[in-house]
XYZ file of C-alpha atoms in Angstrom:
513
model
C -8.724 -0.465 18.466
C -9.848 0.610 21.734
C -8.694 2.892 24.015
C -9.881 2.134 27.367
C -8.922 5.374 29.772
C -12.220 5.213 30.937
C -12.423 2.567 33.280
C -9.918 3.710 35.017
C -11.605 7.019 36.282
C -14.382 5.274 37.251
C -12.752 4.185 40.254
C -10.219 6.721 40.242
C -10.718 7.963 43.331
C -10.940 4.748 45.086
C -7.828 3.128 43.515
C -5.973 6.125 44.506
C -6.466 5.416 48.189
C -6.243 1.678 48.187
C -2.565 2.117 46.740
C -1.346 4.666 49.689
C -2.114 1.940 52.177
C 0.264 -0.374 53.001
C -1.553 -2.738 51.026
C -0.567 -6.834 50.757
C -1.371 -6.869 47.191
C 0.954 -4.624 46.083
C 3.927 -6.525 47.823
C 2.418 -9.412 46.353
C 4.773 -11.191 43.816
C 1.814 -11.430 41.048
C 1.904 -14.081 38.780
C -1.071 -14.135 35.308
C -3.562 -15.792 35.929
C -3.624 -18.817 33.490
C -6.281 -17.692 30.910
C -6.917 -18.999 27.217
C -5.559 -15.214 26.340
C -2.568 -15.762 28.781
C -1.951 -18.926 27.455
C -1.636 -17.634 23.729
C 0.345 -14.609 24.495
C 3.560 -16.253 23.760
C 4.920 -17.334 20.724
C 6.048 -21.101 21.017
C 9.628 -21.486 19.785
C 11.730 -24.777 20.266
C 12.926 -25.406 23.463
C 16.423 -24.618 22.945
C 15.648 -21.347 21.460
C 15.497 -20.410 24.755
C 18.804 -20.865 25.828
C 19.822 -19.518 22.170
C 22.282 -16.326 22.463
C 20.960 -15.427 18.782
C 17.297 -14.562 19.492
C 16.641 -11.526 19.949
C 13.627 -10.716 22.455
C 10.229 -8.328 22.442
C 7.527 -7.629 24.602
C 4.710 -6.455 23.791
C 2.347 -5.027 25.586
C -1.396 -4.726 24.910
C -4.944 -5.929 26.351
C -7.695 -7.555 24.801
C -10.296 -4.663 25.059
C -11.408 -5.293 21.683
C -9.668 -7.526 18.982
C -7.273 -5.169 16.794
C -4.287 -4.472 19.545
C -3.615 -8.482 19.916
C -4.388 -8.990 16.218
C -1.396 -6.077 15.655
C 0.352 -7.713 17.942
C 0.193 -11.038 16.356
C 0.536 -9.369 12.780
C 3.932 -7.913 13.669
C 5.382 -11.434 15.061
C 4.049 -12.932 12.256
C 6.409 -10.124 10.228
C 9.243 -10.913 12.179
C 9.128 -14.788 11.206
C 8.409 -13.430 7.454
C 11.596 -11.025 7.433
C 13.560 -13.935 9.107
C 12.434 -16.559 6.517
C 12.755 -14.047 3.435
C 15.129 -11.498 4.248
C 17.918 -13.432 6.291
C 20.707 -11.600 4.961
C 19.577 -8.559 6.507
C 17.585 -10.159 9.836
C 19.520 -13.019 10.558
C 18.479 -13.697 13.867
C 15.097 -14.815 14.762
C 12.877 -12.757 17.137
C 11.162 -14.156 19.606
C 7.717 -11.938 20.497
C 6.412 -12.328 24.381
C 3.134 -11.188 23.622
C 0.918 -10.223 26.905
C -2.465 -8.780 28.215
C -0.807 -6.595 30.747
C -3.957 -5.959 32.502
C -5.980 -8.911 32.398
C -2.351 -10.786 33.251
C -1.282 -8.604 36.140
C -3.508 -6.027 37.025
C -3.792 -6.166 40.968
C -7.312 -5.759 41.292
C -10.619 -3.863 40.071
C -11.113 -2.528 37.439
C -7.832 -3.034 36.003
C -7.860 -6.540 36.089
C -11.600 -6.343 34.489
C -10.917 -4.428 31.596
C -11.882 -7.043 28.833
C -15.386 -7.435 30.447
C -15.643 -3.521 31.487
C -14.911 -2.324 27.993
C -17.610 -4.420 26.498
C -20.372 -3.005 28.820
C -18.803 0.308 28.152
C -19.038 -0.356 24.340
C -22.641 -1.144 24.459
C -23.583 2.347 25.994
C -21.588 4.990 23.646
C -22.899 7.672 25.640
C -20.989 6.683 28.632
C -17.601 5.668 26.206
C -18.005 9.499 25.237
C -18.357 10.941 28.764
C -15.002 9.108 29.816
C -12.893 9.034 26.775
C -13.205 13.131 26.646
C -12.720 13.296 30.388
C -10.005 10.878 29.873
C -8.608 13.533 27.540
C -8.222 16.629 30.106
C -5.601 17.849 31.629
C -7.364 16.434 35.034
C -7.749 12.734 33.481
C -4.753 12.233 32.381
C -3.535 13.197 36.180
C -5.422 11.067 37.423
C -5.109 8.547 35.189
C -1.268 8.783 35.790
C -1.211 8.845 38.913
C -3.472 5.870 39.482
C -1.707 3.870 37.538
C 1.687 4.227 39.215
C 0.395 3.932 42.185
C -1.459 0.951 42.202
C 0.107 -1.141 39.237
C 4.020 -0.338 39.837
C 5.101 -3.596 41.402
C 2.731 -6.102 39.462
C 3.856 -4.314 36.250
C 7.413 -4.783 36.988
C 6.901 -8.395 36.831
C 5.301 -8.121 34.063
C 7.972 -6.070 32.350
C 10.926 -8.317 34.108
C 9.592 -11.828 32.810
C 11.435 -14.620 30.920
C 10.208 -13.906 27.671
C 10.509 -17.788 27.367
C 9.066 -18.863 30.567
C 7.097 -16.008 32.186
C 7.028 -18.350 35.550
C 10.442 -16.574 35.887
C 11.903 -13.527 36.373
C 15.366 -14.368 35.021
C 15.858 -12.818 31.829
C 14.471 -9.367 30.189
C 13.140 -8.766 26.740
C 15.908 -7.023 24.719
C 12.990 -4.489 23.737
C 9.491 -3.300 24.642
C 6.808 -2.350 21.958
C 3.237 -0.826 23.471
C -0.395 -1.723 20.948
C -2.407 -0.061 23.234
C -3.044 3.326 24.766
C -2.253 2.543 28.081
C 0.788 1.011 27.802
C 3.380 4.173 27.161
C 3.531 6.128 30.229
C 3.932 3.335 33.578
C 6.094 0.904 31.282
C 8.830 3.612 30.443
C 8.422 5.088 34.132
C 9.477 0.951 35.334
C 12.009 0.395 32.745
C 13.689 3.925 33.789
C 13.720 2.301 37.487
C 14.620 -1.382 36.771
C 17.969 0.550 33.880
C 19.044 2.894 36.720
C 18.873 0.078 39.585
C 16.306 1.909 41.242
C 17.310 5.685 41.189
C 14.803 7.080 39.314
C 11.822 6.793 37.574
C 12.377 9.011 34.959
C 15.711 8.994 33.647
C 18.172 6.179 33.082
C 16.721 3.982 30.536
C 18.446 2.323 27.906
C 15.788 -0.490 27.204
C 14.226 0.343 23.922
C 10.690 1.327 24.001
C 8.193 2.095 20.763
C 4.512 2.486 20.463
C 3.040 1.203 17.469
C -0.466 2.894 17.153
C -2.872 1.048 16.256
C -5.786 3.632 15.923
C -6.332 5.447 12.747
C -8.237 8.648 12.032
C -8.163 9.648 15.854
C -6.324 8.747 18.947
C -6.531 9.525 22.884
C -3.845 11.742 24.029
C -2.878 8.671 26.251
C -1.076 6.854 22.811
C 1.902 9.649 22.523
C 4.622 9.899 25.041
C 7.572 12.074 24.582
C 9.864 9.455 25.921
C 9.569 6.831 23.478
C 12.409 6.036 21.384
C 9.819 5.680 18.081
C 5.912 6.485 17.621
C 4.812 4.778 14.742
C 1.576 6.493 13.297
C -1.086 5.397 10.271
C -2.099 8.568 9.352
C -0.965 12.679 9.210
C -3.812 13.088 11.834
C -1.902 11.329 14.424
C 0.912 12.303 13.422
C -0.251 15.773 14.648
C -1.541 14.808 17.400
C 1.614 13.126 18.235
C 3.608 16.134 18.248
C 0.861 17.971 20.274
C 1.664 15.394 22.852
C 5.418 16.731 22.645
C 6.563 13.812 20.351
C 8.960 15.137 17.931
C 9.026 14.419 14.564
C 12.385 12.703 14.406
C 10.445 10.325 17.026
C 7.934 9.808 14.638
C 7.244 7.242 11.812
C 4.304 6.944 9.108
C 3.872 3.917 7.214
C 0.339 2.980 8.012
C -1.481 0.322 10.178
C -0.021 -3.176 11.144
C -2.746 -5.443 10.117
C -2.975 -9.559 9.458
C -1.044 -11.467 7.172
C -3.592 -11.734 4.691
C -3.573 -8.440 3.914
C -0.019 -8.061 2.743
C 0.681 -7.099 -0.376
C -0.108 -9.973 -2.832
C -1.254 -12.129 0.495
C 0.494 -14.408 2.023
C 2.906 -15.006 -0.883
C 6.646 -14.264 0.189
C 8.634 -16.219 -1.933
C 9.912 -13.706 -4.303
C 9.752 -9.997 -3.487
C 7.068 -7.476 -4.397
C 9.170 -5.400 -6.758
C 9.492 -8.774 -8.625
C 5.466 -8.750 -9.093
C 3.109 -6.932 -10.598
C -0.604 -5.830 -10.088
C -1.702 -8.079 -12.883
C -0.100 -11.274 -11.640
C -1.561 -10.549 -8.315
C -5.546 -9.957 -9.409
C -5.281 -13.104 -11.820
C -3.769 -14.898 -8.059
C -4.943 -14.771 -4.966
C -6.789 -11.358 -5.443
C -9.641 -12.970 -8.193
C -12.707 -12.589 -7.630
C -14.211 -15.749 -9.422
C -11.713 -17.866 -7.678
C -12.229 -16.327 -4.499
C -15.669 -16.932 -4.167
C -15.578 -20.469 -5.331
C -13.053 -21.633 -2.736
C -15.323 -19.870 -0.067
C -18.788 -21.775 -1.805
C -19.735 -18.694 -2.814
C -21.760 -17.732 -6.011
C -20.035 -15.845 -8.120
C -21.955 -12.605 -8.176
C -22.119 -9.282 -7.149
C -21.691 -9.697 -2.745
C -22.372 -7.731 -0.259
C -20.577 -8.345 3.212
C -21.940 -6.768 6.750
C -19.493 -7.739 9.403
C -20.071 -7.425 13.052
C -16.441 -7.451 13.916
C -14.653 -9.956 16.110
C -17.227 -9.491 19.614
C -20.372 -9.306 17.213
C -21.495 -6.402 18.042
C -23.032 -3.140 16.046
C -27.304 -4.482 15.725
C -25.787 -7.018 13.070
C -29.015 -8.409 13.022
C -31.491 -5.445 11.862
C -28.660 -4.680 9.551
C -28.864 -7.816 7.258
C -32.475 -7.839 7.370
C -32.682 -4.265 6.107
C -30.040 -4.862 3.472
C -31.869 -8.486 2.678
C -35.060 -7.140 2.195
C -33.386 -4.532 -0.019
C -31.640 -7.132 -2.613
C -34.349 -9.447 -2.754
C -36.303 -5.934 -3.638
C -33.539 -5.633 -6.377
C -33.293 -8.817 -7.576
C -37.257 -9.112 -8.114
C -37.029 -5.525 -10.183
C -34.043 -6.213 -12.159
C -33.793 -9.502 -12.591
C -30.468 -9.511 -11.437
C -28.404 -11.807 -8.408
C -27.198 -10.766 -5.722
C -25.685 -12.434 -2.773
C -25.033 -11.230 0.682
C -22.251 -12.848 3.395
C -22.667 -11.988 7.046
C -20.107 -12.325 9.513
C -21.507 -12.303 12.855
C -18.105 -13.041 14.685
C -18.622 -14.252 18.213
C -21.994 -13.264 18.322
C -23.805 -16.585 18.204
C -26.996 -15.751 18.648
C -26.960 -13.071 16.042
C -25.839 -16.521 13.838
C -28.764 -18.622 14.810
C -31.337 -15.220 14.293
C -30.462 -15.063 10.707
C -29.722 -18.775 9.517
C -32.289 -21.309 8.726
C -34.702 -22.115 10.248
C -35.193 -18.738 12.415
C -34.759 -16.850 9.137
C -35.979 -17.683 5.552
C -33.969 -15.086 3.090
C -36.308 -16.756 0.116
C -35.409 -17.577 -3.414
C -34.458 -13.965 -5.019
C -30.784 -13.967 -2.960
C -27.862 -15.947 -1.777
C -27.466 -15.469 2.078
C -23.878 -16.958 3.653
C -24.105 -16.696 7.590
C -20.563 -17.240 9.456
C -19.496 -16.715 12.819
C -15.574 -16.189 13.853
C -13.759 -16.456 10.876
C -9.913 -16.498 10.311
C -9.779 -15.534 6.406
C -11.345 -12.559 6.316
C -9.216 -10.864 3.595
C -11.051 -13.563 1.544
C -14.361 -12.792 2.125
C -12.936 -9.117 1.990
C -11.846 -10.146 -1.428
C -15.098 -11.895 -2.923
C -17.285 -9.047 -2.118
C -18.111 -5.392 -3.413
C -19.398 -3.845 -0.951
C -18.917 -3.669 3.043
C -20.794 -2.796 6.004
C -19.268 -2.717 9.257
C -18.634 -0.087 12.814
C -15.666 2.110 11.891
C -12.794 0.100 13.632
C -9.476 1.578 12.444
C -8.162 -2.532 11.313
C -11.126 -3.394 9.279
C -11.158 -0.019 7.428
C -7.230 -0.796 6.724
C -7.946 -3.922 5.584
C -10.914 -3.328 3.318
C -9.049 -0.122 1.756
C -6.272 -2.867 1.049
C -9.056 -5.050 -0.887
C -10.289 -1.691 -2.610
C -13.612 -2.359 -0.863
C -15.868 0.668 -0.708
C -17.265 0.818 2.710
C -20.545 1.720 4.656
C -19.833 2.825 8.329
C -22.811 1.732 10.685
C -21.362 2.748 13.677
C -18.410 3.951 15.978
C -17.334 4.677 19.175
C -16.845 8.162 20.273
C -13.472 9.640 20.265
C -10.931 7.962 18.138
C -13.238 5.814 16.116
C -15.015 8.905 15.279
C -12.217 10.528 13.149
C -12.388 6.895 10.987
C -15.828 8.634 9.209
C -13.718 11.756 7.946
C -10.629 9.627 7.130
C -12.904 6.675 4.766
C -14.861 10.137 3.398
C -12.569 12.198 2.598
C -10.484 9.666 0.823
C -13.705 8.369 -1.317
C -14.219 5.046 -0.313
C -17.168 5.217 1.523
C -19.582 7.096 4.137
C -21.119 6.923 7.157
C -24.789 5.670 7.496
C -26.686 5.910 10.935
C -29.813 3.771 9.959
C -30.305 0.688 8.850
C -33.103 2.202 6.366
C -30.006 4.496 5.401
C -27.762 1.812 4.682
C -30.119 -0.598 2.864
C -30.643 2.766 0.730
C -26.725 3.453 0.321
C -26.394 -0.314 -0.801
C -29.092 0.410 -3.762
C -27.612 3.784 -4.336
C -24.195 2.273 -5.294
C -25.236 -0.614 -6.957
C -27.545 0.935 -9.035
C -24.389 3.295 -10.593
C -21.638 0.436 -10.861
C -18.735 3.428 -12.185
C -19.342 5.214 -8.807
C -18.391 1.521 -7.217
C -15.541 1.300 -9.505
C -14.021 5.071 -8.488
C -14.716 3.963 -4.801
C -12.448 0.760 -5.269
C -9.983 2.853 -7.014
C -9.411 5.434 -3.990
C -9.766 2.507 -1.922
C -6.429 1.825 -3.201
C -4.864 4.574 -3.287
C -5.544 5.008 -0.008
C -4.175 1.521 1.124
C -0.910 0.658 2.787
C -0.136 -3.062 1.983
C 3.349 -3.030 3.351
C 3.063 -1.679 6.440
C 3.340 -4.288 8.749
C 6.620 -5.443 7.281
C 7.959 -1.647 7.070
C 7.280 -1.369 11.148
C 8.696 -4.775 12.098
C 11.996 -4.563 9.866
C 12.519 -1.004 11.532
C 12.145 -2.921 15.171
C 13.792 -5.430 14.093
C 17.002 -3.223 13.224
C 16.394 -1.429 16.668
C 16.585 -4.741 18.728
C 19.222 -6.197 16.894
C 21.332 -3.686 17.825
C 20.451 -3.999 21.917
C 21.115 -7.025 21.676
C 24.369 -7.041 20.058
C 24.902 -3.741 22.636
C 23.811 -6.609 25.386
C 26.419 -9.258 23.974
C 29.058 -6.363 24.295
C 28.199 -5.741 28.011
C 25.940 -2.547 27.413
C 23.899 -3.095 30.199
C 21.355 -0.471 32.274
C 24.801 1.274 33.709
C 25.922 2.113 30.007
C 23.787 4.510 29.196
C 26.449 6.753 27.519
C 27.827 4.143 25.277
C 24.423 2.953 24.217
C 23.043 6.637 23.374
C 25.715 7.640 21.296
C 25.554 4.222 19.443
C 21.836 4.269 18.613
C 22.336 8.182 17.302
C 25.064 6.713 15.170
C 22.927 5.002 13.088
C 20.143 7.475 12.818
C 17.629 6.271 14.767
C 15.738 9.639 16.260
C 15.232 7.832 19.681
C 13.725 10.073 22.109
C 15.290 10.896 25.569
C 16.323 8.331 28.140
């Protein structure tokens, strides 16, 4: 998942003078701009759950500069529903998620408003990712970053912040609770929320709207993730946990369950009708976790798989990958006699699709080749195969360690995707590979010593955090069932005392208003 500082230093300077000038825009009341993304940001809900005193309300705030903050974002309203359906006793109220591209929705101008389309140019040249993410990093970046922000985004991100969770025509009705999946979504969001709880009087103190981040990087993180004034940081990993409290984040702040990552990755799927402790390991690989079965629903051949994924935007030289890896098994299946099969998942890229499908590309007789685009069930294919290639995205290494599928890094972008090689290393379920030629080899190398797989899968495991997802959202969901029951009660933005000493009542290591 993407951290995007960047972008915003490119301009930096420029942005900064636009917003001391008297400036239309920024008196503008903005409104999103009616996007696909906008327009599945919410969560639909009947409509008289909107006038329903017994759902409880959270934003969350993201962008779409790569797929894995919205697919966290969708992941934990998904939990919510799950914890509702399953767990009622405990979450009795449902919770309604106002999910929104802060940027792309009400950014006032360029580049914030461009981030989607900036971050994939940026993406493409890693050299230039590297020059602004460590920039990004300094002492002087994160000034500037700052400083930018406030100044030019204050007033559109108010209404972002103020909307009808229900109807974000309107700015009627406030979420009971913020959550931030994305890097640049901590510091101006708890700076308006201070202003809009203390009617105005200061930017820095007087909140009493919950606020978490959930991050959603893994084995590295820009400093821009970890605020001191959150009420929780949840973290994936002891790195960031670190790097959390070098950002001032104290540990009481701080929680560690792991990454929040797609329904089908849950512990024993998607199946929530009894609870885990009432199933075993066994019951779940003869289920939905078999291998056979797996394959057969996808029209796969049931034999040993290799999957090379190009992640949700396609990109990472997909193509030069499968034919190196191609040529390689039908090598291997020539030698040995043996079958092999490969899937690839070219995601959006559609010309990557057409390259290697029929007619453009004839794999031969010696292999099974399966080429998909976007797919939604990718813990299944996760599931049929043995081995995985794919750029070292924090979500997809999550998910595959939940599969126990030993992994081949191709790529990653520098800075936080860079500590994913150490973290899928060090915990033995995979490597990094530079080459194509290198990863055709690796492929070979592994399948040639099928115990070395098996040890792979088995830290693969170990290192996997099935319930994650469901520990984060029943923690928020205890945090904003309490604002709103301190909202029913009249504990509005001027009852700051009574709402402090009620949330350190129950132990919840918020940070400082």
């Amino acid at each position: 998942m993407k951290s995007y500082t960047g972008i915003t230093y490119l301009l930096s300077v420029g942005v900064v003078a636009t917003a001391f000038q008297p400036s239309t825009v920024s008196r503008q009341v903005l409104r999103p701009v009616k996007t696909q993304a906008y327009k599945q940001s919410s969560t639909s809900l009947l409509s008289s759950a909107a006038a329903d005193e017994d759902v409880a309300t959270i934003q969350i705030l993201m962008s779409d500069t790569g797929g894995g903050h919205r697919a966290s974002a969708n992941a934990l309203r998904d939990a919510f529903n799950v914890l509702h359906e399953t767990e009622p006793d405990r979450f009795p109220l449902k919770i309604h998620c106002d999910i929104v591209d802060i940027y792309t929705d009400y950014g006032p101008f360029f580049p914030y408003n461009q981030y989607v389309a900036l971050y994939k140019i940026m993406a493409e040249y890693s050299f230039l990712w590297k020059w602004f993410y460590e920039f990004g990093s300094t002492p002087l970046g994160l000034w500037l970053n700052e400083n930018a922000l406030e100044l030019s985004c204050f007033e559109p991100f108010q209404e972002c912040l103020t909307r009808n969770p229900f109807d974000s025509s309107k700015n009627d009705k406030r979420a009971d609770m913020i959550v931030s999946v994305h890097p640049l979504c901590q510091d101006l969001p708890l700076k308006i929320l201070s202003s809009l709880d203390s009617n105005g009087a200061s930017r820095s103190e007087g909140r009493v709207t919950p606020f978490v981040t959930v991050v959603t990087d893994l084995g590295g993180a820009h400093p821009t993730w970890f605020n001191e004034g959150v009420d929780k940081c949840f973290v994936p990993s002891d790195v960031l946990k670190k790097a959390a409290m070098d950002r001032q984040v104290k540990e009481n702040q701080i929680v560690q369950y792991g990454l929040p990552i797609r329904r089908g990755f849950w512990r024993f799927g998607a199946d929530y009708t009894g609870s885990p402790e009432e199933q075993d390991e066994a019951t779940e690989m003869e289920g939905v976790h078999h291998k056979p079965t797996i394959r057969e629903s996808l029209g796969l051949k049931d034999m040993t798989t290799v999957l090379i994924v190009g992640g949700g935007d396609g990109m990472g030289g997909i193509i030069a990958q499968a034919q190196a890896v191609g040529e390689k098994l039908q090598s291997l299946a020539a030698s040995k006699n043996e079958n092999y099969q490969m899937v690839v998942v070219c995601g959006n890229n559609k010309a990557a699709q057409t390259t290697l499908s029929p007619p453009q590309t004839n794999w031969g007789a010696d292999i099974e080749v399966n080429v998909q685009g976007f797919v939604n069930n990718m813990d299944e294919y996760m599931r049929a195969s043995d081995i995985l290639i794919t750029k070292a995205g924090p979500g997809t290494i999550a998910e595959a360690s939940i599969c126990g599928l030993p992994c081949i890094l191709s790529s990653f972008l520098p800075g936080q995707e860079e500590g994913n090689v150490p973290y899928v290393e060090e915990n033995g379920f995979g490597c990094y590979r530079g080459s194509v030629d290198g990863m055709a080899e690796t492929v070979q190398e592994w399948l040639a010593s099928p115990s070395k797989l098996e040890q792979m899968r088995d830290n693969a495991l170990v290192a996997a955090r099935p319930d994650a997802t469901l520990d984060i959202a029943r923690e928020l969901a205890d945090m904003v069932y309490v604002r709103k029951e301190e909202l029913k009660k009249g504990g509005g933005a001027n009852s700051k005392k009574e709402t402090q000493t009620k949330t350190k009542s129950i132990q919840y290591g918020m940070g400082p208003f």
